[in-house]
């Protein structure tokens, strides 16, 4: 699972054109090279999943709509497309399209995609939150930008597993090669602009009624995985938050009228982080739910700074609707009420797919899909799929709580009655 994820949703309307929308302590050197290469890409989903495990986050999502006058709340028309930017929390196949031969092979094969019946490049057993959002809007799933001969009639997914919010050249000083991290938010935003120009002749004057920014978790994950002390990683928070907010401002300047910015997941509850810190942690380090207090406090600190920045953005852009998506508390709601959501309370801190040993069913040397790993019989009873990312069932529950519930502050989405909740 990934921790930090920023999610923003927008609808874009361009006069005279069809409507479209946008929308992990063990030192790295201790990891087996091949396994690390396979894992870290999917692991770096977003600030939301691993930090929140975005999960991690900053993914950008915009939606273009039909009808309306393109201004203010004129988003009464039907959303016909979604554009998404982010990491593994929202990547529907870009990483596996661009990865060199031999890298990230596990996510190209079963058990990844087992619930769907086929591997798709998603870092889960099945669908992601972005997929449920599309369904609820009456749209098909988003095709990956790097896919060949794919239809982009209903939007494009620019998210790449492992991507960061801050560009690697501006932040990282790690010796481990991370080719996927080069597809930062800045790069994805450029892809989006290039796509809009080639498709519509401009990247301005498009009224983005719903825009999703879901990224940021990997900025912290790579540092934690590099065994950096908490005090050092905390210094990154202001820069990550600023990058996310600057991207939101850029999209708003392009015409967006509605933006959703997600926070981080409680990464101290993620099996991968729990296993990584098991030997060095004392009983007092855990809360009643069995999560690591310090890691959750870190995620909460990121969220607090992000929320303050979002509030300032809201004040400076009174004509736009800017919302904060609370990944942290929506995840904890599911964790604390596992049974009522259909999950096995005894499995909330275990990975469905993993090495099959230990309290968390997670070993760095044997990640999901590697030789010797096993998959649980009922993924729908687990929150965590591979110790880093969530299961389809967990993503579905999150989607309901956020997009249809009280964890989108304020609630700025509306869905066609014909489709409703999936």
Tab-separated table of C-alpha atoms in Angstrom:
chain	number	residue	atom	x	y	z
A	1	UNK	CA	0.000	0.000	0.000
A	2	UNK	CA	0.995	3.483	-0.577
A	3	UNK	CA	0.668	6.343	1.626
A	4	UNK	CA	0.518	9.663	0.154
A	5	UNK	CA	-1.846	10.469	-2.481
A	6	UNK	CA	-3.194	13.686	-3.523
A	7	UNK	CA	-6.276	13.481	-5.536
A	8	UNK	CA	-7.955	16.125	-7.531
A	9	UNK	CA	-10.821	15.831	-9.913
A	10	UNK	CA	-11.907	18.261	-12.532
A	11	UNK	CA	-14.237	18.528	-15.421
A	12	UNK	CA	-13.038	20.344	-18.453
A	13	UNK	CA	-15.169	22.017	-21.010
A	14	UNK	CA	-13.833	23.433	-24.239
A	15	UNK	CA	-16.178	25.290	-26.469
A	16	UNK	CA	-16.706	23.630	-29.796
A	17	UNK	CA	-15.090	20.347	-28.758
A	18	UNK	CA	-16.291	17.086	-27.268
A	19	UNK	CA	-16.233	17.161	-23.498
A	20	UNK	CA	-13.371	15.472	-21.635
A	21	UNK	CA	-12.144	15.225	-18.010
A	22	UNK	CA	-8.785	15.001	-16.285
A	23	UNK	CA	-8.479	13.489	-13.658
A	24	UNK	CA	7.776	1.909	2.711
A	25	UNK	CA	13.507	-0.058	8.226
A	26	UNK	CA	15.499	-1.759	5.925
A	27	UNK	CA	18.288	-0.259	3.881
A	28	UNK	CA	17.755	-0.432	0.138
A	29	UNK	CA	21.165	-2.024	-0.212
A	30	UNK	CA	19.887	-5.015	1.759
A	31	UNK	CA	17.257	-5.771	-0.825
A	32	UNK	CA	17.878	-8.240	-3.552
A	33	UNK	CA	18.438	-6.240	-6.704
A	34	UNK	CA	16.054	-8.081	-8.953
A	35	UNK	CA	13.256	-8.181	-6.406
A	36	UNK	CA	13.786	-4.521	-5.604
A	37	UNK	CA	13.430	-3.601	-9.242
A	38	UNK	CA	10.185	-5.526	-9.479
A	39	UNK	CA	8.756	-4.183	-6.278
A	40	UNK	CA	9.690	-0.572	-5.931
A	41	UNK	CA	7.832	0.571	-8.985
A	42	UNK	CA	4.466	-0.662	-7.835
A	43	UNK	CA	5.404	0.137	-4.265
A	44	UNK	CA	5.729	3.737	-5.102
A	45	UNK	CA	2.177	4.325	-5.727
A	46	UNK	CA	1.623	7.577	-4.189
A	47	UNK	CA	1.894	9.382	-1.138
A	48	UNK	CA	-1.391	7.948	-0.434
A	49	UNK	CA	-0.773	4.353	-0.012
A	50	UNK	CA	2.539	4.013	1.527
A	51	UNK	CA	2.437	7.190	3.263
A	52	UNK	CA	-0.983	6.546	3.472
A	53	UNK	CA	0.194	3.750	1.680
A	54	UNK	CA	-1.281	6.583	-1.791
A	55	UNK	CA	-0.932	5.809	-1.861
A	56	UNK	CA	-0.373	6.861	-2.252
A	57	UNK	CA	-0.439	10.848	-4.159
A	58	UNK	CA	-0.242	13.495	-6.102
A	59	UNK	CA	-2.375	12.387	-8.909
A	60	UNK	CA	-4.057	14.823	-11.108
A	61	UNK	CA	-7.484	14.180	-12.434
A	62	UNK	CA	-9.553	16.349	-14.577
A	63	UNK	CA	-12.897	15.840	-16.177
A	64	UNK	CA	-14.227	17.618	-19.211
A	65	UNK	CA	-17.950	17.972	-19.409
A	66	UNK	CA	-20.575	18.610	-21.997
A	67	UNK	CA	-22.853	21.502	-21.621
A	68	UNK	CA	-22.702	24.404	-19.201
A	69	UNK	CA	-21.098	27.753	-19.837
A	70	UNK	CA	-17.646	26.635	-18.741
A	71	UNK	CA	-17.486	28.888	-15.743
A	72	UNK	CA	-17.937	28.642	-12.006
A	73	UNK	CA	-20.285	25.821	-11.194
A	74	UNK	CA	-21.360	25.251	-14.728
A	75	UNK	CA	-20.584	21.578	-14.422
A	76	UNK	CA	-24.105	20.357	-14.874
A	77	UNK	CA	-23.267	18.620	-18.145
A	78	UNK	CA	-22.316	14.967	-18.353
A	79	UNK	CA	-18.665	14.076	-17.771
A	80	UNK	CA	-17.404	12.301	-20.849
A	81	UNK	CA	-13.687	11.959	-20.078
A	82	UNK	CA	-11.192	11.781	-17.192
A	83	UNK	CA	-7.483	12.662	-17.153
A	84	UNK	CA	-5.376	11.219	-14.321
A	85	UNK	CA	-1.839	11.984	-13.077
A	86	UNK	CA	-0.212	10.139	-10.166
A	87	UNK	CA	1.623	6.980	-9.078
A	88	UNK	CA	0.789	3.317	-8.477
A	89	UNK	CA	-2.405	4.236	-6.701
A	90	UNK	CA	-3.821	5.324	-10.037
A	91	UNK	CA	-1.516	3.781	-12.689
A	92	UNK	CA	-3.529	1.498	-14.958
A	93	UNK	CA	-0.601	0.296	-17.078
A	94	UNK	CA	1.983	2.981	-17.875
A	95	UNK	CA	4.841	1.500	-15.818
A	96	UNK	CA	4.698	-1.873	-17.511
A	97	UNK	CA	4.577	-0.162	-20.890
A	98	UNK	CA	7.783	1.830	-20.411
A	99	UNK	CA	9.814	-0.510	-18.162
A	100	UNK	CA	12.874	-2.140	-19.785
A	101	UNK	CA	12.594	-5.896	-20.510
A	102	UNK	CA	13.006	-7.938	-17.347
A	103	UNK	CA	11.940	-5.195	-14.959
A	104	UNK	CA	8.682	-5.174	-13.002
A	105	UNK	CA	7.812	-8.577	-14.417
A	106	UNK	CA	5.682	-9.616	-11.440
A	107	UNK	CA	2.968	-7.048	-12.038
A	108	UNK	CA	2.658	-8.207	-15.631
A	109	UNK	CA	1.521	-11.662	-14.515
A	110	UNK	CA	-0.804	-13.399	-12.073
A	111	UNK	CA	-1.567	-13.183	-9.243
A	112	UNK	CA	-1.720	-9.461	-10.064
A	113	UNK	CA	-5.104	-8.912	-11.677
A	114	UNK	CA	-6.470	-12.239	-10.391
A	115	UNK	CA	-9.806	-10.729	-9.366
A	116	UNK	CA	-10.213	-9.168	-12.790
A	117	UNK	CA	-9.195	-12.399	-14.496
A	118	UNK	CA	-6.180	-10.830	-16.213
A	119	UNK	CA	-3.086	-8.771	-15.290
A	120	UNK	CA	-3.467	-5.171	-16.428
A	121	UNK	CA	-0.432	-3.395	-14.994
A	122	UNK	CA	-2.420	-2.239	-11.962
A	123	UNK	CA	-0.621	-2.793	-8.636
A	124	UNK	CA	-3.498	-4.769	-7.138
A	125	UNK	CA	-5.625	-7.867	-7.583
A	126	UNK	CA	-8.164	-5.835	-9.462
A	127	UNK	CA	-9.571	-2.350	-9.821
A	128	UNK	CA	-8.343	0.924	-8.313
A	129	UNK	CA	-10.196	3.948	-6.952
A	130	UNK	CA	-9.811	5.729	-10.290
A	131	UNK	CA	-11.657	2.836	-11.940
A	132	UNK	CA	-14.605	3.125	-9.552
A	133	UNK	CA	-14.709	6.858	-10.083
A	134	UNK	CA	-14.936	6.321	-13.819
A	135	UNK	CA	-17.668	3.702	-13.408
A	136	UNK	CA	-19.689	5.946	-11.150
A	137	UNK	CA	-19.473	8.700	-13.748
A	138	UNK	CA	-20.692	6.286	-16.403
A	139	UNK	CA	-17.336	6.133	-18.197
A	140	UNK	CA	-15.083	3.275	-19.349
A	141	UNK	CA	-11.791	2.614	-17.546
A	142	UNK	CA	-8.953	4.970	-18.461
A	143	UNK	CA	-6.345	3.677	-20.860
A	144	UNK	CA	-2.667	4.342	-20.023
A	145	UNK	CA	-1.064	7.219	-21.930
A	146	UNK	CA	1.841	5.002	-23.024
A	147	UNK	CA	-0.449	2.321	-24.386
A	148	UNK	CA	-0.414	1.803	-28.131
A	149	UNK	CA	-3.501	1.832	-30.293
A	150	UNK	CA	-5.738	2.663	-27.334
A	151	UNK	CA	-8.834	4.782	-27.335
A	152	UNK	CA	-8.560	8.109	-25.518
A	153	UNK	CA	-12.094	9.193	-26.359
A	154	UNK	CA	-13.060	9.182	-22.691
A	155	UNK	CA	-9.813	10.456	-21.179
A	156	UNK	CA	-6.212	9.443	-20.524
A	157	UNK	CA	-4.304	8.044	-17.542
A	158	UNK	CA	-0.861	9.691	-17.221
A	159	UNK	CA	-0.060	8.145	-13.800
A	160	UNK	CA	3.101	6.021	-13.497
A	161	UNK	CA	3.780	3.696	-10.569
A	162	UNK	CA	6.814	4.916	-8.629
A	163	UNK	CA	6.422	8.525	-9.671
A	164	UNK	CA	7.155	11.364	-7.260
A	165	UNK	CA	5.648	14.797	-6.808
A	166	UNK	CA	9.012	16.604	-6.652
A	167	UNK	CA	11.189	16.003	-9.677
A	168	UNK	CA	14.059	13.564	-8.812
A	169	UNK	CA	16.653	16.014	-10.056
A	170	UNK	CA	15.501	18.471	-7.409
A	171	UNK	CA	15.352	16.100	-4.448
A	172	UNK	CA	16.994	12.706	-4.527
A	173	UNK	CA	20.583	11.758	-3.722
A	174	UNK	CA	20.140	7.989	-3.715
A	175	UNK	CA	22.472	5.622	-5.524
A	176	UNK	CA	19.804	3.037	-6.315
A	177	UNK	CA	18.618	3.503	-9.929
A	178	UNK	CA	15.004	4.623	-10.179
A	179	UNK	CA	14.174	5.108	-13.864
A	180	UNK	CA	10.451	5.181	-13.164
A	181	UNK	CA	10.810	8.064	-10.709
A	182	UNK	CA	11.771	10.307	-13.604
A	183	UNK	CA	8.093	10.448	-14.517
A	184	UNK	CA	7.390	13.007	-11.816
A	185	UNK	CA	4.371	15.232	-11.529
A	186	UNK	CA	6.157	17.797	-13.671
A	187	UNK	CA	6.688	15.273	-16.444
A	188	UNK	CA	3.103	14.014	-16.298
A	189	UNK	CA	1.787	17.556	-16.369
A	190	UNK	CA	3.844	18.161	-19.510
A	191	UNK	CA	2.404	14.996	-21.057
A	192	UNK	CA	-1.045	16.292	-20.295
A	193	UNK	CA	-0.367	19.667	-21.885
A	194	UNK	CA	1.139	18.003	-24.953
A	195	UNK	CA	-1.907	15.787	-25.255
A	196	UNK	CA	-4.314	18.696	-24.956
A	197	UNK	CA	-2.421	20.722	-27.561
A	198	UNK	CA	-2.251	17.849	-30.021
A	199	UNK	CA	-5.893	16.939	-29.479
A	200	UNK	CA	-7.530	20.344	-29.084
A	201	UNK	CA	-4.956	22.822	-30.287
A	202	UNK	CA	-4.523	24.463	-26.874
A	203	UNK	CA	-3.812	23.773	-23.201
A	204	UNK	CA	-5.573	26.904	-22.033
A	205	UNK	CA	-9.166	28.049	-21.896
A	206	UNK	CA	-10.358	24.538	-21.115
A	207	UNK	CA	-12.775	24.677	-18.240
A	208	UNK	CA	-11.607	21.849	-15.983
A	209	UNK	CA	-14.595	21.312	-13.796
A	210	UNK	CA	-13.151	18.286	-11.979
A	211	UNK	CA	-9.420	17.751	-11.509
A	212	UNK	CA	-7.664	15.045	-9.431
A	213	UNK	CA	-4.113	15.352	-8.006
A	214	UNK	CA	-2.995	12.063	-6.412
A	215	UNK	CA	0.758	11.877	-5.772
A	216	UNK	CA	3.511	12.569	-3.222
A	217	UNK	CA	3.892	9.343	-1.209
A	218	UNK	CA	6.938	8.092	-3.044
A	219	UNK	CA	8.848	11.258	-2.254
A	220	UNK	CA	8.925	9.985	1.332
A	221	UNK	CA	8.951	6.240	0.651
A	222	UNK	CA	12.287	6.269	-1.147
A	223	UNK	CA	13.840	8.147	1.775
A	224	UNK	CA	12.412	5.776	4.387
A	225	UNK	CA	13.507	2.785	2.332
A	226	UNK	CA	16.962	4.354	2.169
A	227	UNK	CA	16.974	4.220	5.987
A	228	UNK	CA	16.849	7.969	6.398
A	229	UNK	CA	15.912	9.162	9.928
A	230	UNK	CA	12.436	10.563	10.477
A	231	UNK	CA	13.796	14.028	11.220
A	232	UNK	CA	15.436	14.156	7.802
A	233	UNK	CA	12.394	12.928	5.923
A	234	UNK	CA	10.187	15.468	7.681
A	235	UNK	CA	12.251	18.225	6.093
A	236	UNK	CA	10.858	17.180	2.715
A	237	UNK	CA	7.239	17.886	3.619
A	238	UNK	CA	7.156	21.616	2.800
A	239	UNK	CA	8.679	21.029	-0.635
A	240	UNK	CA	6.316	18.184	-1.477
A	241	UNK	CA	3.292	20.182	-0.364
A	242	UNK	CA	4.423	23.223	-2.335
A	243	UNK	CA	4.897	21.127	-5.483
A	244	UNK	CA	1.386	19.742	-5.182
A	245	UNK	CA	-0.188	23.140	-4.576
A	246	UNK	CA	1.802	24.734	-7.410
A	247	UNK	CA	0.475	22.060	-9.765
A	248	UNK	CA	-3.057	22.780	-8.594
A	249	UNK	CA	-2.534	26.490	-9.209
A	250	UNK	CA	-1.235	25.761	-12.692
A	251	UNK	CA	-4.293	23.718	-13.527
A	252	UNK	CA	-6.575	26.362	-12.080
A	253	UNK	CA	-4.824	28.967	-14.216
A	254	UNK	CA	-5.591	26.795	-17.223
A	255	UNK	CA	-9.272	27.100	-16.431
A	256	UNK	CA	-10.044	24.474	-13.810
A	257	UNK	CA	-12.986	25.353	-11.619
A	258	UNK	CA	-12.986	22.288	-9.338
A	259	UNK	CA	-9.920	20.559	-7.848
A	260	UNK	CA	-9.581	17.641	-5.414
A	261	UNK	CA	-6.286	17.270	-3.498
A	262	UNK	CA	-5.903	14.037	-1.450
A	263	UNK	CA	-3.845	13.609	1.699
A	264	UNK	CA	-1.702	10.654	2.798
A	265	UNK	CA	-2.735	7.274	4.135
A	266	UNK	CA	-1.819	6.197	7.699
A	267	UNK	CA	1.332	4.406	6.548
A	268	UNK	CA	2.006	3.066	10.031
A	269	UNK	CA	-0.804	0.576	9.360
A	270	UNK	CA	0.699	-0.798	6.140
A	271	UNK	CA	2.042	-4.395	6.302
A	272	UNK	CA	5.204	-3.473	4.379
A	273	UNK	CA	6.146	-0.726	6.831
A	274	UNK	CA	5.104	-2.857	9.815
A	275	UNK	CA	7.328	-5.722	8.662
A	276	UNK	CA	10.197	-3.363	7.878
A	277	UNK	CA	10.139	-1.943	11.417
A	278	UNK	CA	9.162	-5.116	13.343
A	279	UNK	CA	12.629	-5.886	14.750
A	280	UNK	CA	13.355	-2.349	15.905
A	281	UNK	CA	9.953	-1.556	17.393
A	282	UNK	CA	8.767	-1.930	20.999
A	283	UNK	CA	5.178	-2.632	22.149
A	284	UNK	CA	4.785	1.019	23.118
A	285	UNK	CA	5.444	2.025	19.507
A	286	UNK	CA	2.076	0.652	18.411
A	287	UNK	CA	-1.402	2.043	18.946
A	288	UNK	CA	-4.518	0.022	19.794
A	289	UNK	CA	-5.071	-0.843	16.153
A	290	UNK	CA	-1.543	-2.266	15.876
A	291	UNK	CA	-0.235	0.589	13.751
A	292	UNK	CA	3.100	2.338	14.248
A	293	UNK	CA	2.447	5.665	15.974
A	294	UNK	CA	5.498	7.510	14.612
A	295	UNK	CA	4.778	6.723	10.984
A	296	UNK	CA	1.149	7.702	11.369
A	297	UNK	CA	2.206	10.947	13.030
A	298	UNK	CA	4.438	11.632	10.057
A	299	UNK	CA	1.588	11.091	7.623
A	300	UNK	CA	-0.648	13.292	9.766
A	301	UNK	CA	1.995	16.043	9.727
A	302	UNK	CA	2.079	15.954	5.937
A	303	UNK	CA	-1.700	16.068	5.842
A	304	UNK	CA	-1.876	18.982	8.264
A	305	UNK	CA	0.499	21.093	6.191
A	306	UNK	CA	-1.297	20.110	3.006
A	307	UNK	CA	-4.691	21.001	4.451
A	308	UNK	CA	-3.439	24.425	5.501
A	309	UNK	CA	-2.075	24.993	2.011
A	310	UNK	CA	-5.360	23.869	0.486
A	311	UNK	CA	-7.232	26.292	2.743
A	312	UNK	CA	-5.008	29.143	1.550
A	313	UNK	CA	-5.596	28.075	-2.032
A	314	UNK	CA	-9.326	28.102	-1.446
A	315	UNK	CA	-9.145	31.656	-0.102
A	316	UNK	CA	-7.049	32.875	-3.023
A	317	UNK	CA	-9.327	31.269	-5.618
A	318	UNK	CA	-12.859	32.100	-4.461
A	319	UNK	CA	-14.248	31.398	-7.919
A	320	UNK	CA	-13.017	27.803	-7.933
A	321	UNK	CA	-14.130	24.788	-5.894
A	322	UNK	CA	-11.083	23.225	-4.211
A	323	UNK	CA	-11.605	20.135	-2.003
A	324	UNK	CA	-9.385	18.017	0.267
A	325	UNK	CA	-9.758	14.217	0.067
A	326	UNK	CA	-9.146	12.646	3.483
A	327	UNK	CA	-7.422	9.335	2.688
A	328	UNK	CA	-6.071	9.095	6.250
A	329	UNK	CA	-9.349	9.032	8.160
A	330	UNK	CA	-11.317	7.210	5.499
A	331	UNK	CA	-8.786	4.345	5.676
A	332	UNK	CA	-8.905	4.325	9.491
A	333	UNK	CA	-12.695	4.177	9.341
A	334	UNK	CA	-12.452	0.950	7.360
A	335	UNK	CA	-9.691	-0.423	9.603
A	336	UNK	CA	-11.648	0.244	12.800
A	337	UNK	CA	-14.869	-1.145	11.351
A	338	UNK	CA	-13.485	-3.978	9.265
A	339	UNK	CA	-16.338	-6.402	9.848
A	340	UNK	CA	-19.045	-3.956	8.809
A	341	UNK	CA	-17.157	-3.315	5.573
A	342	UNK	CA	-16.852	-7.046	4.842
A	343	UNK	CA	-13.181	-7.485	5.811
A	344	UNK	CA	-11.637	-10.064	8.154
A	345	UNK	CA	-10.506	-8.181	11.303
A	346	UNK	CA	-7.701	-10.708	11.802
A	347	UNK	CA	-6.273	-9.928	8.364
A	348	UNK	CA	-6.243	-6.137	8.332
A	349	UNK	CA	-2.453	-6.007	8.865
A	350	UNK	CA	-1.585	-8.963	6.635
A	351	UNK	CA	-0.889	-8.985	2.927
A	352	UNK	CA	-3.112	-11.247	0.857
A	353	UNK	CA	-0.230	-12.048	-1.484
A	354	UNK	CA	3.212	-12.602	0.047
A	355	UNK	CA	5.782	-14.999	1.433
A	356	UNK	CA	3.232	-16.687	3.676
A	357	UNK	CA	5.253	-16.361	6.871
A	358	UNK	CA	5.271	-13.957	9.792
A	359	UNK	CA	2.597	-11.753	11.260
A	360	UNK	CA	2.312	-9.584	8.188
A	361	UNK	CA	2.799	-12.139	5.393
A	362	UNK	CA	5.439	-9.861	3.950
A	363	UNK	CA	9.150	-10.360	3.225
A	364	UNK	CA	11.286	-7.937	1.254
A	365	UNK	CA	13.190	-10.766	-0.432
A	366	UNK	CA	10.025	-12.508	-1.550
A	367	UNK	CA	7.430	-10.048	-2.746
A	368	UNK	CA	4.069	-10.967	-4.213
A	369	UNK	CA	4.505	-12.906	-7.437
A	370	UNK	CA	8.020	-14.137	-6.634
A	371	UNK	CA	8.861	-17.839	-6.358
A	372	UNK	CA	7.660	-19.237	-3.041
A	373	UNK	CA	4.901	-16.718	-2.414
A	374	UNK	CA	1.235	-17.576	-2.033
A	375	UNK	CA	-2.053	-15.754	-2.497
A	376	UNK	CA	-4.975	-15.817	-0.081
A	377	UNK	CA	-8.184	-17.550	-1.145
A	378	UNK	CA	-10.369	-14.472	-0.616
A	379	UNK	CA	-8.681	-11.173	-1.503
A	380	UNK	CA	-11.950	-9.375	-0.777
A	381	UNK	CA	-11.482	-10.088	2.955
A	382	UNK	CA	-8.107	-8.303	3.043
A	383	UNK	CA	-7.239	-4.602	3.024
A	384	UNK	CA	-3.699	-5.120	1.733
A	385	UNK	CA	-2.970	-6.895	-1.503
A	386	UNK	CA	0.843	-7.184	-1.588
A	387	UNK	CA	1.896	-5.495	1.641
A	388	UNK	CA	2.185	-2.145	-0.115
A	389	UNK	CA	-0.933	-1.703	-2.179
A	390	UNK	CA	-4.570	-2.285	-1.370
A	391	UNK	CA	-6.997	-4.882	-2.673
A	392	UNK	CA	-9.771	-4.121	-5.092
A	393	UNK	CA	-12.288	-4.491	-2.240
A	394	UNK	CA	-10.403	-1.933	-0.129
A	395	UNK	CA	-10.156	0.516	-3.006
A	396	UNK	CA	-13.864	0.126	-3.617
A	397	UNK	CA	-14.664	0.871	0.031
A	398	UNK	CA	-12.340	3.894	-0.038
A	399	UNK	CA	-13.979	5.171	-3.189
A	400	UNK	CA	-17.417	5.013	-1.604
A	401	UNK	CA	-16.321	6.833	1.565
A	402	UNK	CA	-14.504	9.570	-0.312
A	403	UNK	CA	-16.403	10.244	-3.512
A	404	UNK	CA	-19.839	9.467	-2.091
A	405	UNK	CA	-19.289	10.147	1.609
A	406	UNK	CA	-17.992	12.678	4.118
A	407	UNK	CA	-14.271	12.422	3.378
A	408	UNK	CA	-14.273	14.847	0.493
A	409	UNK	CA	-14.196	18.287	2.076
A	410	UNK	CA	-16.270	19.941	0.736
A	411	UNK	CA	-18.221	17.457	-1.346
A	412	UNK	CA	-18.047	18.854	-4.868
A	413	UNK	CA	-18.884	15.758	-6.908
A	414	UNK	CA	-22.204	14.671	-8.320
A	415	UNK	CA	-22.950	11.452	-10.163
A	416	UNK	CA	-25.538	10.476	-12.780
A	417	UNK	CA	-28.519	8.757	-11.121
A	418	UNK	CA	-28.274	6.088	-13.763
A	419	UNK	CA	-24.993	4.821	-12.333
A	420	UNK	CA	-24.749	5.807	-8.649
A	421	UNK	CA	-22.424	3.787	-6.390
A	422	UNK	CA	-20.574	0.755	-7.699
